[in-house]
Amino acid sequence: MRATTILSGGLALLLGLGAARAELGPEKLTINPLKPATPHRIYLTDLVLGHVIDGRIHVIDGDSFDYLGLIPTGLFGLTALSNDSSEMYVATTYYTKRNRGDRFDLFEVYDTATLELEAEVEIPAKHAQALPYKGTLTSTSDGRFVLIQNSTPASSISIVDRPAEKFVAEIDTPGCWIMLPSASNARRFSTLCGDGTILTITLDETGKAASQQRSGKLFNAENDPLFVQAESIGDTYYFVSYEGMIHEINLGGETAVTEATWSLLDAADRDGHWKPGGYQLLALDAKAGRLYVGMHDEARDGSHKFPAKELWAFDINTKKRVQRIEGSNSIAMSLSDEDEPYLYVYDGMTTEFVKYETLPALKPVARSGPFGEFAGLIELH
Amino acid sequence: MRATTILSGGLALLLGLGAARAELGPEKLTINPLKPATPHRIYLTDLVLGHVIDGRIHVIDGDSFDYLGLIPTGLFGLTALSNDSSEMYVATTYYTKRNRGDRFDLFEVYDTATLELEAEVEIPAKHAQALPYKGTLTSTSDGRFVLIQNSTPASSISIVDRPAEKFVAEIDTPGCWIMLPSASNARRFSTLCGDGTILTITLDETGKAASQQRSGKLFNAENDPLFVQAESIGDTYYFVSYEGMIHEINLGGETAVTEATWSLLDAADRDGHWKPGGYQLLALDAKAGRLYVGMHDEARDGSHKFPAKELWAFDINTKKRVQRIEGSNSIAMSLSDEDEPYLYVYDGMTTEFVKYETLPALKPVARSGPFGEFAGLIELH
Amino acid sequence: MKWLDEFIERKARAVAQQTSRRSALLRIGRVLVGTAFVLPVLPFDRSPRAQHGAVDDGKHDPLDPQRCEYWRYCALDGHLCTCCGGTITSCPPGTEPSSVTWIGTCHNPEDGKDYLVSYNDCCGSASCGRCFCNENEGERPGYRMGVHNDINWCMGNESSVYHCTVSVILGQSGSAGG
Amino acid sequence: MKWLDEFIERKARAVAQQTSRRSALLRIGRVLVGTAFVLPVLPFDRSPRAQHGAVDDGKHDPLDPQRCEYWRYCALDGHLCTCCGGTITSCPPGTEPSSVTWIGTCHNPEDGKDYLVSYNDCCGSASCGRCFCNENEGERPGYRMGVHNDINWCMGNESSVYHCTVSVILGQSGSAGG
């Protein structure tokens, strides 16, 4: 027994040890600074359903696959990077007594350089306690206003003025879901509605709704609904439907307008019942003009969240498939923000990341260890 | 697609369906009443270290091994059944903002007939955030006062008047740990101290310390420390030491008195380096005069929490081993409160329970599925 | 779906390697290292074993309410209350039924009929964490909230902490609403 | 410790059976059922794999600080900060070092000397949950609090939520205190 001479409060007793003739130490206890971000830094939002009050974002180095740290997100927290990735936004629910007492909701800002809480803003206690799909929390294109999906289950949107650190407005959006900001108009965003229309909302300078314009019926929410995750080039959003149709819809104007629709599938694909599936099932490389989609065959009613058996790459100009490749059971994917981007894919079976080169073609180049327990949303710095 | 005609707020829309010609339903949504307790109902305290704010007690039927429900215990909650098993006591920590903000600690009472919260009492915000060893939370023998271990890390004890639902006193117990009530004196309990003495505290009728008497050195905390889990017959507590010595110590008087010490080991056991190990490593059948201990061989410094390779049964009158049997990797065990008790053992490797008949001899008769993530304390109703 | 086979085989091989590995034996003088065949809990693992529950012995009985394959669960995304101290239609003790809910439509193999099922959540205690299932027949995105399951239906309760999900029959599907 | 061997073999067999089982194939039309080789996280599983961390490839290098066998961890009971965004002696970003701590004494195989090690916890964020280790050399019950590890050493911090544990050398053991 070697340590029993140290009494209770051992550290205090030992502070004089610096002078001892030790080959190692005494050492200093510090806080590890976060490694500077690269385009390959991964943020993985983990709902932790089995311990649902304890959600978190895992921060991971997408090159070494080292674990860099975490950001707590609590009970069904929604998460999104700020437009410049310098901040991580979280909208979450608290109770005064952990899982009981009075509810209050906070919008929180974490510094992605330090993972420390920078700001918090009380918001209406109705943030959507939803799976954190992309678009349930987002910012206007200039970053001024943060948009937070609410559900009671009646749908509305809370608007936070980011620089003022203030909740400024709530906008009712009955039967609509997800927020899709316009790139060209920093006061404008749209939301998908259950009748197949798209509602476009334009804010005034205080964050209140100045106008709301509903499109005609642009999609069939009944028979071929759009997945809510969408990727954009400028004002043009690329949606994919349950049946594998791409809808290119322009959300820059007062009213949403469809620019093109085309199918991911050829006759043989239809015979094999290939369909898109997953949670974050799309990625779009604007520069190369490539669209990536997670696909599975033998699809049936209810398989729309299946992991990808294959990844399919499309040329968005020719609207033709240019590659199909084993899909690493992807349930979420994201492209790195660089000239020759990598595609990071989250394997829903192993909870590992697979890193793909994308140009000239998709090619898996690395696989991580497992991360997360109940995760389906990736962001890259 | 079958369900899309149901609009948002589906339930309200459908409440009229009772009249439909259905072969099943409409059904009523209810709350399942808890099955009446039996001596085989198991309470498994789970610290959930990996999601440490979300601890819980799993309530399990020890015959069918059905999961009956849970009691949330939060951050390092201490737990103990009341003396009559009608209530589960929890001492835990809250923060006003889940894992940040201001700390406050509550003593909580759950009704074991319903698993519902019956009472809560604010206590000093220093309850020991420790592994919930038996004796870190306990009651005087008449159930009037509840004793809660504190640590800052300076040790003290919070006293709660159970019927009055009031915190009444804090008693400093520097360098001492665990509370062991006297059976014969309902105002008396003792605690083990780091100098090898035992401190005996007698309360007055208001719950304040009326006297404190320290024994002489009764054990060697340096070279052969006592495990803190102890079992009793009347005022006589059975402790086991790291080296396998049983200490029978009477805690009924003003000062603790050793009644006997004897070894679990014979020469061959010593050659094999057999030692006791586990978290809740002892069980005592007062009626049959049997003591059960979890043992492992090839013991070394630091192996004192090893799961049991074998269970050893002793006759406490002859102080001789009467049986050794495969130990199911026990890290915690408890006897049912009945004439011919069963021994429930928690397997630290598989997280399954193994149920042993005890009379005439230990014999495994059933094994459960897995329960818990980070558990080491069992109580039986 | 060959990928699933291959995945299973790969894991089996990995385990087999670990078994025979000399170094595993070396560690035996320490504690319990070799037991770590731990795969993470998958968001899409429908097996009750995934988060402790009924043993997954490979059967998938559509009439066993502790399995994801039970017919009423055709669109249930969450923990089965039948593994948590509740029943098919009742919440576990210590929890509260959700005040709002969503609707699925499931086919009963016993009578050949389709039923409307209300997937209420049970709320207010800690999450049960057992028998996670992820079924999505007829499920639609959040703009069709009444048939959406990627949201916490405890949202309207005094405590919105999710515990588990029941499946309550509202009536036959063909005879109403549809 | 034959029991450990047998345990490993039993699990390997169980997995192998699952692989060959016909019913596993039947379930392939559904999602991912067969992937459930999930064993619970054990309180005493010292492998980093237990709660996601470095791959447990069977090596136990006393000089690899992401493994429980690393020499400084001889009495560490908790998550390794080296798997959580920290280092051997630093807390992960977003956490705070504990203000109180306890002491172990570990043998450094590189220089053959014993060192006093302070096992500070890192506090205030959510629990890291990775690389759980449970080593207990020289560990004593709570009445010897300075050498006790079954307690949360974040207890004195503004937020006592435990995250992970570091191991900071205070000095050589022989030359002081002991």
PDB file of C-alpha atoms in Angstrom, chain C residues 4 17 49 93-94 115 125 128 134 145 151 160:
ATOM      1  CA  LEU C   4     -26.272  -6.620 -43.576  1.00  0.00           C
ATOM      2  CA  GLN C  17     -10.240 -12.952 -33.368  1.00  0.00           C
ATOM      3  CA  ARG C  49     -31.443  -5.832 -27.241  1.00  0.00           C
ATOM      4  CA  PRO C  93     -46.036   3.848 -13.202  1.00  0.00           C
ATOM      5  CA  GLY C  94     -44.568   7.228 -12.381  1.00  0.00           C
ATOM      6  CA  TYR C 115     -56.357  -0.028 -37.680  1.00  0.00           C
ATOM      7  CA  SER C 125     -39.763  10.580 -15.714  1.00  0.00           C
ATOM      8  CA  CYS C 128     -36.661   4.500 -20.276  1.00  0.00           C
ATOM      9  CA  ASN C 134     -37.895   2.761 -35.449  1.00  0.00           C
ATOM     10  CA  MET C 145     -47.415  16.818 -38.070  1.00  0.00           C
ATOM     11  CA  ILE C 151     -40.654  14.752 -32.699  1.00  0.00           C
ATOM     12  CA  SER C 160     -41.848  17.022 -21.695  1.00  0.00           C
TER      13      SER C 160
END
